[in-house]
CSV table of C-alpha atoms in Angstrom, one decimal:
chain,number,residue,atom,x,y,z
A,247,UNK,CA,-39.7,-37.6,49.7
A,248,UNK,CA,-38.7,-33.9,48.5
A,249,UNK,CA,-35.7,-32.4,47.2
A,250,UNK,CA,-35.1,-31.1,50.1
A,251,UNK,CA,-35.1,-34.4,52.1
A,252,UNK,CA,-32.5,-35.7,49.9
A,253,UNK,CA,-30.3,-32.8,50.4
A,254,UNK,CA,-30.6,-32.8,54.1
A,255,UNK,CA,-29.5,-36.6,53.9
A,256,UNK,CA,-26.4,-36.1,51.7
A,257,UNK,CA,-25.2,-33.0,53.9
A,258,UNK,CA,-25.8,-35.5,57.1
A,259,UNK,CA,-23.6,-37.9,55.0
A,260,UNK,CA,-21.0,-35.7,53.8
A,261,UNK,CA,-20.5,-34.5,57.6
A,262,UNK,CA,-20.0,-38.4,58.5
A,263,UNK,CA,-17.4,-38.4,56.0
A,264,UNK,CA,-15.4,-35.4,56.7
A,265,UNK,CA,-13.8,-37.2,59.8
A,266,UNK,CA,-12.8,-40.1,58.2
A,267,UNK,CA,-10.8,-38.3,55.7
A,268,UNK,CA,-9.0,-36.8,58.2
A,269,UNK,CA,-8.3,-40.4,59.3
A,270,UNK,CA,-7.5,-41.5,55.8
A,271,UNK,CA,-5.4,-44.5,56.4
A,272,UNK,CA,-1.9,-43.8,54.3
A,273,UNK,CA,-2.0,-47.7,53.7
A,274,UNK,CA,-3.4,-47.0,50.3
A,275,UNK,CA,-2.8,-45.1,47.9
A,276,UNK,CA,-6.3,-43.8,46.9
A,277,UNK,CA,-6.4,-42.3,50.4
A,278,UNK,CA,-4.8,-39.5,51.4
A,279,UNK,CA,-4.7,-37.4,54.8
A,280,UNK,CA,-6.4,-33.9,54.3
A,281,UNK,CA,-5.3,-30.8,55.9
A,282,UNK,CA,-7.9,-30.0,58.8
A,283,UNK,CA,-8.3,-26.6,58.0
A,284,UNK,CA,-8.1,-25.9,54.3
A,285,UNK,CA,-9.7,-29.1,53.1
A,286,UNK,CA,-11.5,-31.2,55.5
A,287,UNK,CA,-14.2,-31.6,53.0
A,288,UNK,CA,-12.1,-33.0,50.5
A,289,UNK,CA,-13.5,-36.4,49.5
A,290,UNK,CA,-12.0,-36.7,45.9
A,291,UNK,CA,-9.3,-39.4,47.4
A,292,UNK,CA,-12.6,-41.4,47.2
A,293,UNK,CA,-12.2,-43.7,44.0
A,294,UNK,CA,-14.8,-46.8,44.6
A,295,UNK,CA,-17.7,-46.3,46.0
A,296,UNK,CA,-21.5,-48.3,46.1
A,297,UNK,CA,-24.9,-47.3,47.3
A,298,UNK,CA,-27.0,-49.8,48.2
A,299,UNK,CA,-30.4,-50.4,50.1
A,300,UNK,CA,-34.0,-49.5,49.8
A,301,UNK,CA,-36.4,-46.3,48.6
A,302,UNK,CA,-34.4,-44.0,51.1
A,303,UNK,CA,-31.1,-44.6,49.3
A,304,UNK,CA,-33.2,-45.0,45.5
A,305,UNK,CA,-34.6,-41.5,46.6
A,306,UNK,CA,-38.3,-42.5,44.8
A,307,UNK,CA,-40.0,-39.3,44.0
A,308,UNK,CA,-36.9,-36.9,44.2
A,309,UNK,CA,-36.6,-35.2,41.0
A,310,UNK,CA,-36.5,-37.5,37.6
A,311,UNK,CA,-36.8,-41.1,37.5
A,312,UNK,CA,-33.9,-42.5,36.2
A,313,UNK,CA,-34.9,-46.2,36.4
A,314,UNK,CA,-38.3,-48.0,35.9
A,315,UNK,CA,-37.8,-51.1,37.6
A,316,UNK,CA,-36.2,-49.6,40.8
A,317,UNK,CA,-37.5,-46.6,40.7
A,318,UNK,CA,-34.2,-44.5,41.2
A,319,UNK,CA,-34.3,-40.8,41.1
A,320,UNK,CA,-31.5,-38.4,40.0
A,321,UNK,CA,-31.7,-36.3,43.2
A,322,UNK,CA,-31.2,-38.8,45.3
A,323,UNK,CA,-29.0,-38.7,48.0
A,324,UNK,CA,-26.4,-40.9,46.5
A,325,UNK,CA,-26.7,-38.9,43.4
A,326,UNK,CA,-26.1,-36.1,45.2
A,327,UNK,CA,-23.3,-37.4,46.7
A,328,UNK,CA,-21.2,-38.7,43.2
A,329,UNK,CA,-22.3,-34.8,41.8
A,330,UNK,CA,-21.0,-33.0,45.0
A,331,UNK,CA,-18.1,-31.0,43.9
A,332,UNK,CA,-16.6,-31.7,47.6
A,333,UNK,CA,-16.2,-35.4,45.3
A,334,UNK,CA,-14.4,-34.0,42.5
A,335,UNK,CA,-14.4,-35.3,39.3
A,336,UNK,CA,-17.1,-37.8,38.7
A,337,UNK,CA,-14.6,-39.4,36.0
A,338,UNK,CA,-12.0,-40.0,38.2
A,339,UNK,CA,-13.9,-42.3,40.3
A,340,UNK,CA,-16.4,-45.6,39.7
A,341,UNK,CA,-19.3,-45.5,41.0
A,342,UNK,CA,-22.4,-48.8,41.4
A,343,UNK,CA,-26.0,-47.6,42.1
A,344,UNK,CA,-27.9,-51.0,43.2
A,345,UNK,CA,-30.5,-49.7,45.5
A,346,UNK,CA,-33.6,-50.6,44.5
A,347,UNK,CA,-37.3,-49.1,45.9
A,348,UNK,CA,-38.6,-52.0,48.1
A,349,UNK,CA,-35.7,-53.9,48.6
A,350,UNK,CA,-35.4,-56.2,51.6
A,351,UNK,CA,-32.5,-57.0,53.1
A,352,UNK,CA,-32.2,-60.6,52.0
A,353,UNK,CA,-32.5,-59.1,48.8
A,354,UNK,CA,-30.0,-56.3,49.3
A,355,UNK,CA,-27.8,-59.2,50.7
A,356,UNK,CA,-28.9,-62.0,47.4
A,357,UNK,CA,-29.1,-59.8,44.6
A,358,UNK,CA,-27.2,-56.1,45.4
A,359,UNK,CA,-24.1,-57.2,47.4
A,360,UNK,CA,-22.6,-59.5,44.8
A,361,UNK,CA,-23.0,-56.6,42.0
A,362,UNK,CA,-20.7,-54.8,44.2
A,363,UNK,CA,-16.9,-55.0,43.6
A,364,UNK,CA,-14.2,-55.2,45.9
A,365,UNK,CA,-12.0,-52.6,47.1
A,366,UNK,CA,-14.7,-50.0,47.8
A,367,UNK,CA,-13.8,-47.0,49.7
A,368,UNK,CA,-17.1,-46.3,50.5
A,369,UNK,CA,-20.3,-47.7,50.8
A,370,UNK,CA,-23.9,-46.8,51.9
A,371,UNK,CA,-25.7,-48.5,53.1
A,372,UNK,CA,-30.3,-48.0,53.6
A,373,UNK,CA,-31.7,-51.3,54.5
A,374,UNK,CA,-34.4,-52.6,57.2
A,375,UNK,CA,-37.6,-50.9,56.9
A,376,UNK,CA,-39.3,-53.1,54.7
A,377,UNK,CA,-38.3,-55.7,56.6
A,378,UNK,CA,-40.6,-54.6,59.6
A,379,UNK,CA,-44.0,-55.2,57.7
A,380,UNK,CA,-45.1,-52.8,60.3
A,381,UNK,CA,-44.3,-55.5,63.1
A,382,UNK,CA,-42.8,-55.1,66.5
A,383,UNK,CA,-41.7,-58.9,66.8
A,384,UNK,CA,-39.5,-58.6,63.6
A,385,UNK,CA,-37.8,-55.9,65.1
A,386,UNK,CA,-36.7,-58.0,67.7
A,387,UNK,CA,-36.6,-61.6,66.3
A,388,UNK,CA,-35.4,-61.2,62.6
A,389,UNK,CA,-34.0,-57.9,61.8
A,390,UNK,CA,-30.7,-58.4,64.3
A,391,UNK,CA,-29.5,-61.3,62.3
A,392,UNK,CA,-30.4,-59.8,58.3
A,393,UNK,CA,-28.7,-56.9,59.2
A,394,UNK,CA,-25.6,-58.8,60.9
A,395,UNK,CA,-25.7,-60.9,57.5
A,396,UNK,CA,-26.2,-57.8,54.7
A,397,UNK,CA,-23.5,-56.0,56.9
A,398,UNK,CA,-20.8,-58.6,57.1
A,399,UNK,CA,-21.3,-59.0,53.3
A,400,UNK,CA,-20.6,-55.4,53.0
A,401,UNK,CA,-17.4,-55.3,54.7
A,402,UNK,CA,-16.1,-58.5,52.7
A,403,UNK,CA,-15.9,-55.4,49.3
A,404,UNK,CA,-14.0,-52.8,51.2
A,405,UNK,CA,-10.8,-51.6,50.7
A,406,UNK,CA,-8.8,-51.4,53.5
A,407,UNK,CA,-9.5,-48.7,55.7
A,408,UNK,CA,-12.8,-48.4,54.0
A,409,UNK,CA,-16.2,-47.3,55.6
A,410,UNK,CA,-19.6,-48.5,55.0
A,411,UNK,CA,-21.8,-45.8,56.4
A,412,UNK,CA,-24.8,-46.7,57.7
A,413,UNK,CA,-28.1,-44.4,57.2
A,414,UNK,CA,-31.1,-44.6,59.4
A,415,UNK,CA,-34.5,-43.6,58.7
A,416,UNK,CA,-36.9,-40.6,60.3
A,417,UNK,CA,-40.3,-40.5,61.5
A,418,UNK,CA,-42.5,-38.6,59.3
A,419,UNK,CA,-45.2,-37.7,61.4
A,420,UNK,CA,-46.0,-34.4,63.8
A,421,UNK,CA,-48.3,-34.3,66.8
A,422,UNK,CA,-51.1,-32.3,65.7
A,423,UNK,CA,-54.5,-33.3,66.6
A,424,UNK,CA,-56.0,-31.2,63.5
A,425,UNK,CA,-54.4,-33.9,61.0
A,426,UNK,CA,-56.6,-36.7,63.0
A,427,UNK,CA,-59.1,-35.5,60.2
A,428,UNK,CA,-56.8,-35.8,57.3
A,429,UNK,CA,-56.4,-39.3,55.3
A,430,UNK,CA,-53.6,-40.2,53.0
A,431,UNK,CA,-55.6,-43.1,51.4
A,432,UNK,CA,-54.6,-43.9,48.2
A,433,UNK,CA,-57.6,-44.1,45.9
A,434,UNK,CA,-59.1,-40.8,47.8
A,435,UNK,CA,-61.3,-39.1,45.1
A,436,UNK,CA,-59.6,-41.3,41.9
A,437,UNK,CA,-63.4,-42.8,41.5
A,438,UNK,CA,-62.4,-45.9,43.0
A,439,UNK,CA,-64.5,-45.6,46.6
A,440,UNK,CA,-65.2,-49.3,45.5
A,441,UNK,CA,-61.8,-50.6,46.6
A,442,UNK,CA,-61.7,-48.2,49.7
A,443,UNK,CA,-65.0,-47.4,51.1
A,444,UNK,CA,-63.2,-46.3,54.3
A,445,UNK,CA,-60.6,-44.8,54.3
A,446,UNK,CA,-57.9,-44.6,57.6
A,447,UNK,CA,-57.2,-41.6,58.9
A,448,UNK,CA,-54.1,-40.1,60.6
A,449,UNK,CA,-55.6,-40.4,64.0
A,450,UNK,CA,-52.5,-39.2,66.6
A,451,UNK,CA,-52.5,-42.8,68.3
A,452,UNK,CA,-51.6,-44.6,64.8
A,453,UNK,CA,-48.8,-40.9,64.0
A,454,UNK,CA,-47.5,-42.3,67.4
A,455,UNK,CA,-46.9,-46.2,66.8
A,456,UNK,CA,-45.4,-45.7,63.4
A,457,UNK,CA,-43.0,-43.0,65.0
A,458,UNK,CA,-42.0,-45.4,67.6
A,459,UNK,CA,-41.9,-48.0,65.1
A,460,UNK,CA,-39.1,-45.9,63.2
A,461,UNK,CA,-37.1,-44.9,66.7
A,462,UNK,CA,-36.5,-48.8,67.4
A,463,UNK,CA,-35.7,-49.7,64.1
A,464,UNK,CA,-33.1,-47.1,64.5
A,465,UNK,CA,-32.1,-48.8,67.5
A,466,UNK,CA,-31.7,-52.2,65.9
A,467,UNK,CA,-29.7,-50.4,63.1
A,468,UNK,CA,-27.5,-48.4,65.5
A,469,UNK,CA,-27.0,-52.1,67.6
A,470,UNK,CA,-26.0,-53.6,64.5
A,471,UNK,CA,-23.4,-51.3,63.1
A,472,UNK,CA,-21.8,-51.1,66.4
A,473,UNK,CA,-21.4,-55.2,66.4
A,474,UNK,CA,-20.5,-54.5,63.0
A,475,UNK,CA,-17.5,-52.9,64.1
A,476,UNK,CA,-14.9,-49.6,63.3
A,477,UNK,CA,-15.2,-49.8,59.9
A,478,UNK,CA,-19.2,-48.6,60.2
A,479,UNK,CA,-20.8,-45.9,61.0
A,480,UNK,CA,-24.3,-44.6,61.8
A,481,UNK,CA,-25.9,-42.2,60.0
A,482,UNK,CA,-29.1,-40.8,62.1
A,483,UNK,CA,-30.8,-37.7,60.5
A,484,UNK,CA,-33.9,-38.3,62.0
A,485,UNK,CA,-33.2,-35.1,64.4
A,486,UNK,CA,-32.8,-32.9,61.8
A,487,UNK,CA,-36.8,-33.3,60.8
A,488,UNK,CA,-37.4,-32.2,64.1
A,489,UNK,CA,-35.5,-29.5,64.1
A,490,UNK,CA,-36.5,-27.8,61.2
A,491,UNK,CA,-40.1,-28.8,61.4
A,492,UNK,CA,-40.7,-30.6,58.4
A,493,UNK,CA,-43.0,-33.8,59.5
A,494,UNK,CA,-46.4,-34.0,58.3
A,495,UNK,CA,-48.6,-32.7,60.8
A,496,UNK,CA,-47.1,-30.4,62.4
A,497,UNK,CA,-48.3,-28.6,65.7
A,498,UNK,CA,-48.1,-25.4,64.1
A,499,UNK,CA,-49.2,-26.0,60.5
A,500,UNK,CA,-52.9,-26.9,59.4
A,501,UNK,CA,-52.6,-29.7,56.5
A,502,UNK,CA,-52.7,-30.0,54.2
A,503,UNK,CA,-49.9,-27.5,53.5
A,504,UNK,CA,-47.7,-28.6,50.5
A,505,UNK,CA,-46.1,-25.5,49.6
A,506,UNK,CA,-44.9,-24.7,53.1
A,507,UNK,CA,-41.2,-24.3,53.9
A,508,UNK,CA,-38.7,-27.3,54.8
A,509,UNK,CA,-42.1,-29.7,54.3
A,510,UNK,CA,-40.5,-32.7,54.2
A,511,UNK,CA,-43.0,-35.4,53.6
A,512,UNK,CA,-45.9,-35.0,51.3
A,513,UNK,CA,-49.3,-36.7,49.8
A,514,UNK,CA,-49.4,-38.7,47.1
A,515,UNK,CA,-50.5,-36.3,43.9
A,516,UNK,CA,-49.7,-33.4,45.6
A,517,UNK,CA,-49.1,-30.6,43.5
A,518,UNK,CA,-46.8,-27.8,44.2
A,519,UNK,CA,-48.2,-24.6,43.2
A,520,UNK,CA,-44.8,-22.8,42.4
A,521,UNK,CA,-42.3,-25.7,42.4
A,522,UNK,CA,-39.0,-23.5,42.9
A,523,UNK,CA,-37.3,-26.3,43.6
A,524,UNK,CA,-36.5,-29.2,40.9
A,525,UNK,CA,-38.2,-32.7,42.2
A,526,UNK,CA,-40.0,-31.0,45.0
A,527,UNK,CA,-43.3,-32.2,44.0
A,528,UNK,CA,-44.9,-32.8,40.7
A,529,UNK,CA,-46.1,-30.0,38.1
A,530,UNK,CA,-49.4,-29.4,37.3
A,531,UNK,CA,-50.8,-31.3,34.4
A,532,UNK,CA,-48.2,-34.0,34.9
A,533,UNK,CA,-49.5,-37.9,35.0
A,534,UNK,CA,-51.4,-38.4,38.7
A,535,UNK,CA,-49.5,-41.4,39.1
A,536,UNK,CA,-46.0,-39.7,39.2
A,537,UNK,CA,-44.6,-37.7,42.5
């Protein structure tokens, strides 16, 4: 994902936050009621907060890697979010980054969730896409109940009146029928034809299923934080792709296009021709294998 996807993600977020502050229970004292006016997007009363989940939250390929083994980037939407200055002072408040690039939930729920300590103020949460393995049934059979378990888990570390917000994912893919010639296959001209003597192409029927794909799991996440309760809340960006046409494959774009506006989604060892933008792409001359 680019920069730019990450910063589109944290503004999402920061707008689900701005109304709970308002709300800020006076229960506790790291909370405290803003003014509506003058400083509804004061979030510095937030003192404990966790990001958890999968690559969406771990931000892979957005700016510098900050981890090898989960590959975590620094412009990430979470670290976008500790860095905001709407946040304040990074010192005054602790912050745990467990996401981790691949993560299931089970794992989130086995090996993130107990790194997490209690009285949180906040937490995010990214989780259920790689459960899918790309399969309608799990949608239906086993994702309700992992994300009823990882969520329940969650609320057990907030504070009281604490929030657990709860991002969903976006489809990636436009509806043009020029891209039905492009392929995104990994080993495309490496020297490796061996291991992929046909490559798949983004034919519109396959753009289609994986789109829909990513609207139910929405709606399994969106079912889930409301069973969840008030303390959650849904975070769905996916509109804001859509809105500022930034999918692969665009109607009105001819890909490949990588150094087009708002692109939002890109190939594997792309290279962006005047990177403007820190973490956009990669550089030229920089390893193939990095983003």
């Amino acid at each position: 994902m680019k920069l730019l996807c990450s910063v589109l993600l944290n503004s999402t977020l920061l707008l689900s936050l701005s109304p709970f502050v308002l709300a800020a229970p006076t229960t506790s004292t790291q909370h405290r009621r803003q003014d509506a006016e003058d400083q509804s997007w004061d979030q510095s009363w937030i003192r404990k907060w966790t990001a958890i989940g999968d690559s969406y939250s771990a931000g892979i390929g957005a700016g510098n890697r900050l981890d090898e083994a989960c590959a975590r980037y620094d412009q990430s939407y979470p670290s976008f979010i500790q860095n905001d200055p709407d946040m304040g002072d990074p010192a005054n408040r602790e912050f745990m980054y467990l996401s981790c690039s691949g993560a299931v939930s089970k794992e989130m729920l086995d090996k993130q969730i107990p790194n997490v300590p209690d009285g949180q103020d906040v937490i995010t949460i990214s989780a259920g896409g790689n459960d899918l393995q790309e399969s309608d049934g799990l949608l239906d059979s086993a994702l309700p109940a992992s994300l009823d378990a990882l969520y329940a888990a969650a609320k057990a570390k907030l504070a009281p009146g604490g929030t657990v917000y709860v991002t969903g994912y976006a489809q990636f893919w436009g509806n043009s029928e020029q891209c039905n010639g492009i392929t995104w296959a990994f080993y495309q001209g490496l020297g490796y034809a061996q291991l992929n003597p046909l490559p798949a192409y983004l034919l519109i029927g396959w753009r289609g299923a994986m789109n829909r794909l990513v609207l139910k799991a929405n709606q399994r996440i969106r079912e889930a934080v409301e069973r969840a309760g008030p303390q959650f809340v849904f975070v769905d960006y996916d509109e804001e792709y859509e809105l500022i046409h930034g999918r692969f494959c665009e109607e009105e774009v001819v890909e490949d296009s990588p150094n087009r506006d708002n692109l939002l989604f890109y190939q594997w060892n792309t290279v962006d021709k005047t990177p403007d933008e820190p973490g956009r792409k990669r550089y030229d001359g920089e390893d193939p294998g990095t983003f």
